[in-house]
mmCIF file of C-alpha atoms in Angstrom:
data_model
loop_
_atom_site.group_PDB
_atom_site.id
_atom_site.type_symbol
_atom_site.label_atom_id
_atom_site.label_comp_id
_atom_site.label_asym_id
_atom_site.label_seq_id
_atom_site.Cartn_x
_atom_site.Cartn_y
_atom_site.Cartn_z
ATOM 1 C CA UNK A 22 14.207 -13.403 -15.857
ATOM 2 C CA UNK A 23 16.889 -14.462 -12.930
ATOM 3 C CA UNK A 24 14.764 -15.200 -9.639
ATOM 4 C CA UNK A 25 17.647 -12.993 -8.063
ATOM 5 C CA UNK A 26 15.668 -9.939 -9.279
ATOM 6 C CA UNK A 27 12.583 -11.023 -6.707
ATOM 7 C CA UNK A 28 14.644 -10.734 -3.866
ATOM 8 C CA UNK A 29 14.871 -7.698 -1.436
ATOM 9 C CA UNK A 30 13.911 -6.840 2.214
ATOM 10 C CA UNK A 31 10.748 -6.063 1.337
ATOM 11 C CA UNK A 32 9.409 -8.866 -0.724
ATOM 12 C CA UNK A 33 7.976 -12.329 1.109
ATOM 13 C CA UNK A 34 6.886 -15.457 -0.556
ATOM 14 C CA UNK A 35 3.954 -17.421 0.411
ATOM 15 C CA UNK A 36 3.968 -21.052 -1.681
ATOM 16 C CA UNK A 37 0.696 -22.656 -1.786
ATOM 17 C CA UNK A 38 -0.278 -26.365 -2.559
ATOM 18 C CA UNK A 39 -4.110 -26.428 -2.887
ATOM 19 C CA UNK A 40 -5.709 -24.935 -5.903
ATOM 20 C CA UNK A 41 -9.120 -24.765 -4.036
ATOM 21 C CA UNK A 42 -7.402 -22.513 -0.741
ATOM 22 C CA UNK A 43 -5.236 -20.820 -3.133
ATOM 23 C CA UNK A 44 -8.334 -19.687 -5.693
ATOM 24 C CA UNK A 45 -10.818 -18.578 -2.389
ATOM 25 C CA UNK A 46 -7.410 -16.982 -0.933
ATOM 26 C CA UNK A 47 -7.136 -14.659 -4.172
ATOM 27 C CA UNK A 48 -10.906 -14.034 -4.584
ATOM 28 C CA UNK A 49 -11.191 -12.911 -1.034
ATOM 29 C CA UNK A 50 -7.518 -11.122 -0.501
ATOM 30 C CA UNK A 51 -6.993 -13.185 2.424
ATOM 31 C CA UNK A 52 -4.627 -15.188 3.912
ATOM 32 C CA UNK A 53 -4.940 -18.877 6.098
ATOM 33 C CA UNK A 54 -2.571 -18.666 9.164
ATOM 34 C CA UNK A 55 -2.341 -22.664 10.923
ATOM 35 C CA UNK A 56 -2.358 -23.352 14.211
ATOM 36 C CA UNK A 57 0.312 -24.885 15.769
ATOM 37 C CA UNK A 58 -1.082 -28.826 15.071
ATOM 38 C CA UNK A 59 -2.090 -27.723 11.680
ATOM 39 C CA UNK A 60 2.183 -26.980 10.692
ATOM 40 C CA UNK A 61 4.043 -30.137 9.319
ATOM 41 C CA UNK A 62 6.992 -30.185 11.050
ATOM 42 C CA UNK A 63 6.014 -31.839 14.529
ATOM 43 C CA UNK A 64 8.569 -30.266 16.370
ATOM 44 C CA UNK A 65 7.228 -26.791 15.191
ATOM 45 C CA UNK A 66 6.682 -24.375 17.747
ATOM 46 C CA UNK A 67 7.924 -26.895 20.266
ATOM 47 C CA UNK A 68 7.168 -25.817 23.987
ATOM 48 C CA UNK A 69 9.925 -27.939 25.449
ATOM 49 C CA UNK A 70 13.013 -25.731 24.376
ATOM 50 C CA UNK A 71 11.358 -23.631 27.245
ATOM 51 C CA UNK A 72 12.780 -24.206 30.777
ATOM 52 C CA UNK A 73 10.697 -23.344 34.058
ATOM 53 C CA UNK A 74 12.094 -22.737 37.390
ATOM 54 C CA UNK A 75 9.627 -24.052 40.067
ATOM 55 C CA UNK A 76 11.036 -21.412 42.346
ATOM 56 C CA UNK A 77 10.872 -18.105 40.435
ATOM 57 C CA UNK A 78 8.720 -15.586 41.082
ATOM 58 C CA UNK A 79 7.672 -15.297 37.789
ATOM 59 C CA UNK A 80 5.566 -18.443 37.659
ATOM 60 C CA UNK A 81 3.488 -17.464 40.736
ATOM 61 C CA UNK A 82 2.477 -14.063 39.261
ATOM 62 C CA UNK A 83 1.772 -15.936 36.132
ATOM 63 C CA UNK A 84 -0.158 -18.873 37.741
ATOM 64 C CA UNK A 85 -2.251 -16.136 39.615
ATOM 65 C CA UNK A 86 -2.912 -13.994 36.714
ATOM 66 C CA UNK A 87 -4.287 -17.388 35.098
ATOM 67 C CA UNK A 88 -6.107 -18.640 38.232
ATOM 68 C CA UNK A 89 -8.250 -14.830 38.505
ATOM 69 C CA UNK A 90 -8.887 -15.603 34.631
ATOM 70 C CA UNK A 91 -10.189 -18.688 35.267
ATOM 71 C CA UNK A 92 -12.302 -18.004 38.589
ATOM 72 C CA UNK A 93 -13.525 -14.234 37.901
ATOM 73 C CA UNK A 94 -15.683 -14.552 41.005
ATOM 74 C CA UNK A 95 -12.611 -14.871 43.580
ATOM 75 C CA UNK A 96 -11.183 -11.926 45.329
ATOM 76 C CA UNK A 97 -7.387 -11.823 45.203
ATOM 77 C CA UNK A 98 -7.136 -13.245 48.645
ATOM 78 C CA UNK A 99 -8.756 -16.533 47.683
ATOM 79 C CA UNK A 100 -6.179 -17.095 44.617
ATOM 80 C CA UNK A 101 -3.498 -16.598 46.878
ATOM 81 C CA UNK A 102 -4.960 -18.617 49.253
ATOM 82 C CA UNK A 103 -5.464 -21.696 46.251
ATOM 83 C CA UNK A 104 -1.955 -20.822 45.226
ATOM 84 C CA UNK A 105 -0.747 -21.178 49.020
ATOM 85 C CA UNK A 106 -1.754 -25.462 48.713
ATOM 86 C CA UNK A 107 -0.798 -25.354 45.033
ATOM 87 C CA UNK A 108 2.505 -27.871 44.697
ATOM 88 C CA UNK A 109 5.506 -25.925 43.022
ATOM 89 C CA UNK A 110 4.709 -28.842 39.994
ATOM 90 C CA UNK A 111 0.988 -27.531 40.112
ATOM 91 C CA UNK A 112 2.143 -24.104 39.682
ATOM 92 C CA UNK A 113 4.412 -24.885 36.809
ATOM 93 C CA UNK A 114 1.607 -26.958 34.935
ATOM 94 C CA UNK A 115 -0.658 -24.555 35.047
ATOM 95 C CA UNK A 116 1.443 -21.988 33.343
ATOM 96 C CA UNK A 117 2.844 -24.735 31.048
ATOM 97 C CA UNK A 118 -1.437 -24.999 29.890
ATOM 98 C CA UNK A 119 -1.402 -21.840 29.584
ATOM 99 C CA UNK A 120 1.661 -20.773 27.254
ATOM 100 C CA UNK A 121 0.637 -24.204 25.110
ATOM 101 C CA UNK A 122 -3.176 -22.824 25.110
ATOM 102 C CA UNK A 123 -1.219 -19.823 23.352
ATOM 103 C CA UNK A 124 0.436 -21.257 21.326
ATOM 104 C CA UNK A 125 -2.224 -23.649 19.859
ATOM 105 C CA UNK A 126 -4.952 -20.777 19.560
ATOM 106 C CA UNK A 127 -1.893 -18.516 17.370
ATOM 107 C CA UNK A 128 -1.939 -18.132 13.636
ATOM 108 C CA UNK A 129 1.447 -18.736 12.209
ATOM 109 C CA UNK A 130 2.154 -17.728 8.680
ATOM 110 C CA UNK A 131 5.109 -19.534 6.829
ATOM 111 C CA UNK A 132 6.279 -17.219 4.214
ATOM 112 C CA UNK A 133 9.892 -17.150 2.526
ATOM 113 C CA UNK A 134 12.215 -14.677 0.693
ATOM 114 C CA UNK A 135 12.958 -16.802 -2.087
ATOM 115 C CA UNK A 136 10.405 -17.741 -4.800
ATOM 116 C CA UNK A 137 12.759 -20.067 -6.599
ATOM 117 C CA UNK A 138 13.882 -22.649 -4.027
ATOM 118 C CA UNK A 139 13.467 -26.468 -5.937
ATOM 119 C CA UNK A 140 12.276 -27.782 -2.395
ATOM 120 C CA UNK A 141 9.294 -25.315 -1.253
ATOM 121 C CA UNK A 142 8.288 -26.007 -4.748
ATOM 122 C CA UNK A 143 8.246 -29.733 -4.118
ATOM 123 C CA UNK A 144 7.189 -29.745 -0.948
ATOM 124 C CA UNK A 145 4.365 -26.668 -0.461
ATOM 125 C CA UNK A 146 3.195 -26.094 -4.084
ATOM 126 C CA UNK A 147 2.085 -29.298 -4.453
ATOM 127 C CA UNK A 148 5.104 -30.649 -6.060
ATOM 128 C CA UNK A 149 5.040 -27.607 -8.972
ATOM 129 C CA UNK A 150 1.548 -27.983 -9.601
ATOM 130 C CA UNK A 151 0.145 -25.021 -7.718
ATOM 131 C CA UNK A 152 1.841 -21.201 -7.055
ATOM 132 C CA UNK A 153 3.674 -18.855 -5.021
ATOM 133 C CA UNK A 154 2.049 -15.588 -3.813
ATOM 134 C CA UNK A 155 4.570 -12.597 -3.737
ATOM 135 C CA UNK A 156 3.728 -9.864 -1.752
ATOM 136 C CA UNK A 157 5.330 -6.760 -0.607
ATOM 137 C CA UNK A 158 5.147 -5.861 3.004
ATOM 138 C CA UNK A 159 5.410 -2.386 2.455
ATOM 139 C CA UNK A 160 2.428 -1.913 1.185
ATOM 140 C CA UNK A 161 1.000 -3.560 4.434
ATOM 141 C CA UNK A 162 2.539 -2.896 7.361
ATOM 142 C CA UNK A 163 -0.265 -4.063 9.471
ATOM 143 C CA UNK A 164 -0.599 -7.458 8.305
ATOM 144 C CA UNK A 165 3.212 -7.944 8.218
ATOM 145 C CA UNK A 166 3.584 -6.179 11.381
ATOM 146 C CA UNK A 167 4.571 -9.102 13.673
ATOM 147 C CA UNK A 168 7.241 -10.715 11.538
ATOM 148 C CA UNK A 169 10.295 -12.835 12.965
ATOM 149 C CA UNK A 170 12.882 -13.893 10.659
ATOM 150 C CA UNK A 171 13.107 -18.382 11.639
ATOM 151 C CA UNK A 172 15.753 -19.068 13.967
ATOM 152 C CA UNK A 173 17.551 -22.336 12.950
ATOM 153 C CA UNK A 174 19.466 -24.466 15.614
ATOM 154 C CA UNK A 175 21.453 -27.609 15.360
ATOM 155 C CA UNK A 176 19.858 -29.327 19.264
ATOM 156 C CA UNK A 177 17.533 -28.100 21.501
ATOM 157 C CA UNK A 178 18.873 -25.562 23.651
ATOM 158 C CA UNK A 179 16.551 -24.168 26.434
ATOM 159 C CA UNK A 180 15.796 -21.361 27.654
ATOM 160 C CA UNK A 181 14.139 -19.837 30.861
ATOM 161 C CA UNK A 182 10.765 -18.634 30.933
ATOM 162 C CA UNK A 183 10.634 -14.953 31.111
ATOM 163 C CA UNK A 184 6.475 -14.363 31.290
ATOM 164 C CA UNK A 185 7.462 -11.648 28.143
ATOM 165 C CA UNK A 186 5.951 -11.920 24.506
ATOM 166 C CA UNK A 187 9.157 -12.550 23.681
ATOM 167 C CA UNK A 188 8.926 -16.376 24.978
ATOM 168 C CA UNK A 189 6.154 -16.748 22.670
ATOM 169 C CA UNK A 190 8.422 -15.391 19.512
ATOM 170 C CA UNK A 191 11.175 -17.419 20.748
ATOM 171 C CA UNK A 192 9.527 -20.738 20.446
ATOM 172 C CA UNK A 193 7.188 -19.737 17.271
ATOM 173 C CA UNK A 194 10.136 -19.152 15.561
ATOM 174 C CA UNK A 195 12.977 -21.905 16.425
ATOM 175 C CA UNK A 196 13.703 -24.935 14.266
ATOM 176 C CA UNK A 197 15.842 -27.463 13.548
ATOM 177 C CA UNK A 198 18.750 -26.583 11.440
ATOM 178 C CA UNK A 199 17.659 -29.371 8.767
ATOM 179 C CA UNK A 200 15.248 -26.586 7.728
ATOM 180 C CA UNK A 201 17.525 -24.046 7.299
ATOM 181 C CA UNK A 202 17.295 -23.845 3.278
ATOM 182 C CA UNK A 203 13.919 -22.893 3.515
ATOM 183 C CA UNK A 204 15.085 -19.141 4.308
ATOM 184 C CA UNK A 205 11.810 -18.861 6.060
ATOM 185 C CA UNK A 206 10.079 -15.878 7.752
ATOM 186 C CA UNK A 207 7.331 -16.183 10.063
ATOM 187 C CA UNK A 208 4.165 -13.739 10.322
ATOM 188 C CA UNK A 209 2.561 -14.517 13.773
ATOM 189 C CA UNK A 210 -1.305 -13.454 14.316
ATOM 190 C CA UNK A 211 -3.192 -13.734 18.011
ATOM 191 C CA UNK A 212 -5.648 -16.340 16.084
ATOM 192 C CA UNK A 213 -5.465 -18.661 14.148
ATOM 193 C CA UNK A 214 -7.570 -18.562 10.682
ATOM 194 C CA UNK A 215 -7.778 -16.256 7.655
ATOM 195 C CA UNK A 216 -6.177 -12.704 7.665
ATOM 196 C CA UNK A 217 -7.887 -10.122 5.232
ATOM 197 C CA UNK A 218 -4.486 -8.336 3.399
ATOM 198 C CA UNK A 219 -4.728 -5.502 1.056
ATOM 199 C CA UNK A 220 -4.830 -6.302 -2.120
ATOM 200 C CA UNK A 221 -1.887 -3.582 -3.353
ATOM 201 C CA UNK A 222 0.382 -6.168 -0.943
ATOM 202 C CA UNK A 223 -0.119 -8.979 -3.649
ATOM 203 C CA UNK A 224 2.578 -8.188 -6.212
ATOM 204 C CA UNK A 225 3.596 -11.718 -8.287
ATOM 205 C CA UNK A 226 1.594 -15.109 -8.635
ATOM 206 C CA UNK A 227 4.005 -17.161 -9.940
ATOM 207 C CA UNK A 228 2.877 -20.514 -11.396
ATOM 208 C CA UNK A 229 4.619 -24.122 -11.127
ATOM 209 C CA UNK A 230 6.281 -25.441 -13.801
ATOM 210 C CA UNK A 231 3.075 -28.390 -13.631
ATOM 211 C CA UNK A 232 0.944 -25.522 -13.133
ATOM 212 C CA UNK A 233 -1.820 -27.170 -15.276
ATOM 213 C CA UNK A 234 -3.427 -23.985 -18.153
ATOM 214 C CA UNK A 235 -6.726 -24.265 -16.816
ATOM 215 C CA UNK A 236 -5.576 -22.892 -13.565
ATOM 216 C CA UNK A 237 -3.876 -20.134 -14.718
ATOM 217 C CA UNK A 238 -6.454 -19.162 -16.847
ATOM 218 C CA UNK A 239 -8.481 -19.599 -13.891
ATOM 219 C CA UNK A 240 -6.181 -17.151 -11.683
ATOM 220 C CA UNK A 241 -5.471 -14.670 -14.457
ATOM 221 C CA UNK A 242 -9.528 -13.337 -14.958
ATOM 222 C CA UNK A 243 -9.601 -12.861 -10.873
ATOM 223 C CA UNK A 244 -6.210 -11.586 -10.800
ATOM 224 C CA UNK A 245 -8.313 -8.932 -13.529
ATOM 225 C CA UNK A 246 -10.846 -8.396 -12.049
ATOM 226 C CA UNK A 247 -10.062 -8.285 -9.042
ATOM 227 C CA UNK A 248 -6.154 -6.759 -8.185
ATOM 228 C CA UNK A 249 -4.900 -3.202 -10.591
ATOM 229 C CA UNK A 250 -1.235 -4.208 -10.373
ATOM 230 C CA UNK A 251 -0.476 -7.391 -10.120
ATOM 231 C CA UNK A 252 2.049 -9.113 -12.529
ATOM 232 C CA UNK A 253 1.827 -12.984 -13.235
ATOM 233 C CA UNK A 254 4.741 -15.378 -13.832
ATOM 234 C CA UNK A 255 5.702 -19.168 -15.265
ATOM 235 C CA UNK A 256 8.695 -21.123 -13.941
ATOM 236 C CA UNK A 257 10.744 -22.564 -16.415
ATOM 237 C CA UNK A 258 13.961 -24.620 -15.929
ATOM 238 C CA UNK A 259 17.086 -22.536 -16.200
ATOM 239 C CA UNK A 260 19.340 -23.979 -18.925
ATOM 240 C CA UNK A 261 22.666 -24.704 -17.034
ATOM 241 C CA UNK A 262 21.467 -25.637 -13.564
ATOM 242 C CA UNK A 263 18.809 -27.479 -11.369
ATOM 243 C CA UNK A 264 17.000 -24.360 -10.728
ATOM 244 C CA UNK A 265 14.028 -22.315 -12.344
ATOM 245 C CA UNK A 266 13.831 -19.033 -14.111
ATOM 246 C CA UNK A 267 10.762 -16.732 -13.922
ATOM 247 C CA UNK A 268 9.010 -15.322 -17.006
ATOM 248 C CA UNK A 269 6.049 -12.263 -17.165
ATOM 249 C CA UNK A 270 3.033 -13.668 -18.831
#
């Protein structure tokens, strides 16, 4: 079967490269979203494409809203008396923490909308030894709810803080252009660890083509016993190209 017939707005690919996550993440229908120092690429999620002007407004309400969080005890008067001998750099750091404390505390799913690209193969599913998960958002909106399609740039380009969610999206979700064939997706969560998904979402487990029998035998009595309509593939290479072709077990 072409891989072309896997695509669709609805259908995202998770690759994974450990058989040991991969194996708990089918028993227990549940997902592992990283943290930002847990994703490979270390200019992932990289705070510095952000710009912050010392003298917007902005950045005081922000730095206020964080002080009062910090220092429940203190009527509004003191914090705007600590932000009155505050520096315009001290005011800036201490929203800075603040978005990267975000940002490191977030889960960030990688997911794709191709299940037959040679290089996620190689370099997420352990190089074609372990599987991709196929799942199809529809039939879970709420886990897929905060989804951002990757944004992928050619240089750093920044842009002003706004103090909006969107800031957060913005930088979760911009990479370098040398990614760009990874067609990637991004599910964002407020935490980072695993996400419980329903199991209808799961779809297609498609194997490598090193998949080793043992593990799919393995996967194929839970995927039994444990999902009603789930349909299990092999890769195998296509005849007259470097790609792979997908075939039902």
């Amino acid at each position: 079967m072409d891989s072309s017939d896997f695509l669709g707005a609805k259908y995202l690919y998770r690759f994974r490269g450990n058989k040991t996550y991969f194996i708990d993440e089918l028993r227990n229908a549940a997902l592992y979203f990283p943290s930002k120092s847990q994703l490979n690429d270390p200019f992932d999620c990289y705070t510095k494409i952000l710009r912050f002007d010392n003298s917007s407004e902005i950045i005081r309400k922000k730095a206020f809203a964080e002080i009062r969080k910090r220092m429940p005890n203190q009527t509004r008067q003191q914090i705007r008396s600590i932000l009155r001998d505050m520096s315009s750099n001290e005011l800036i750091q201490t929203v800075k923490d603040r978005f990267e404390t975000l940002m490191q505390n977030s889960g960030i799913g990688s997911f794709s909308i191709t299940p037959a690209n040679l290089m996620l193969w190689s370099h997420y599913a352990n190089w074609h030894q372990c599987v991709c998960l196929g799942f199809n958002i529809e039939n879970d909106e709420d886990f897929f709810n905060q989804r951002e399609v990757v944004r992928y740039v050619d240089e750093i380009s920044q842009f002003d803080y706004s103090g909006s969610s969107r800031d957060f999206v913005r930088v979760a979700t911009t990479k370098s252009n040398m990614w760009r064939d990874e067609r990637e997706v991004r599910i964002l969560k407020p935490k980072y660890g695993s996400h419980s998904f329903k199991k209808k979402a799961l779809i297609r487990v498609i194997f490598g083509l090193k998949c080793e029998d043992s593990t799919i035998r393995e996967c194929m009595k839970i995927c039994k016993n444990e999902y009603d309509d789930l349909k299990l593939y092999v890769c195998e290479p296509s005849e007259n190209e470097f790609g792979i072709d997908l075939y039902s077990l």
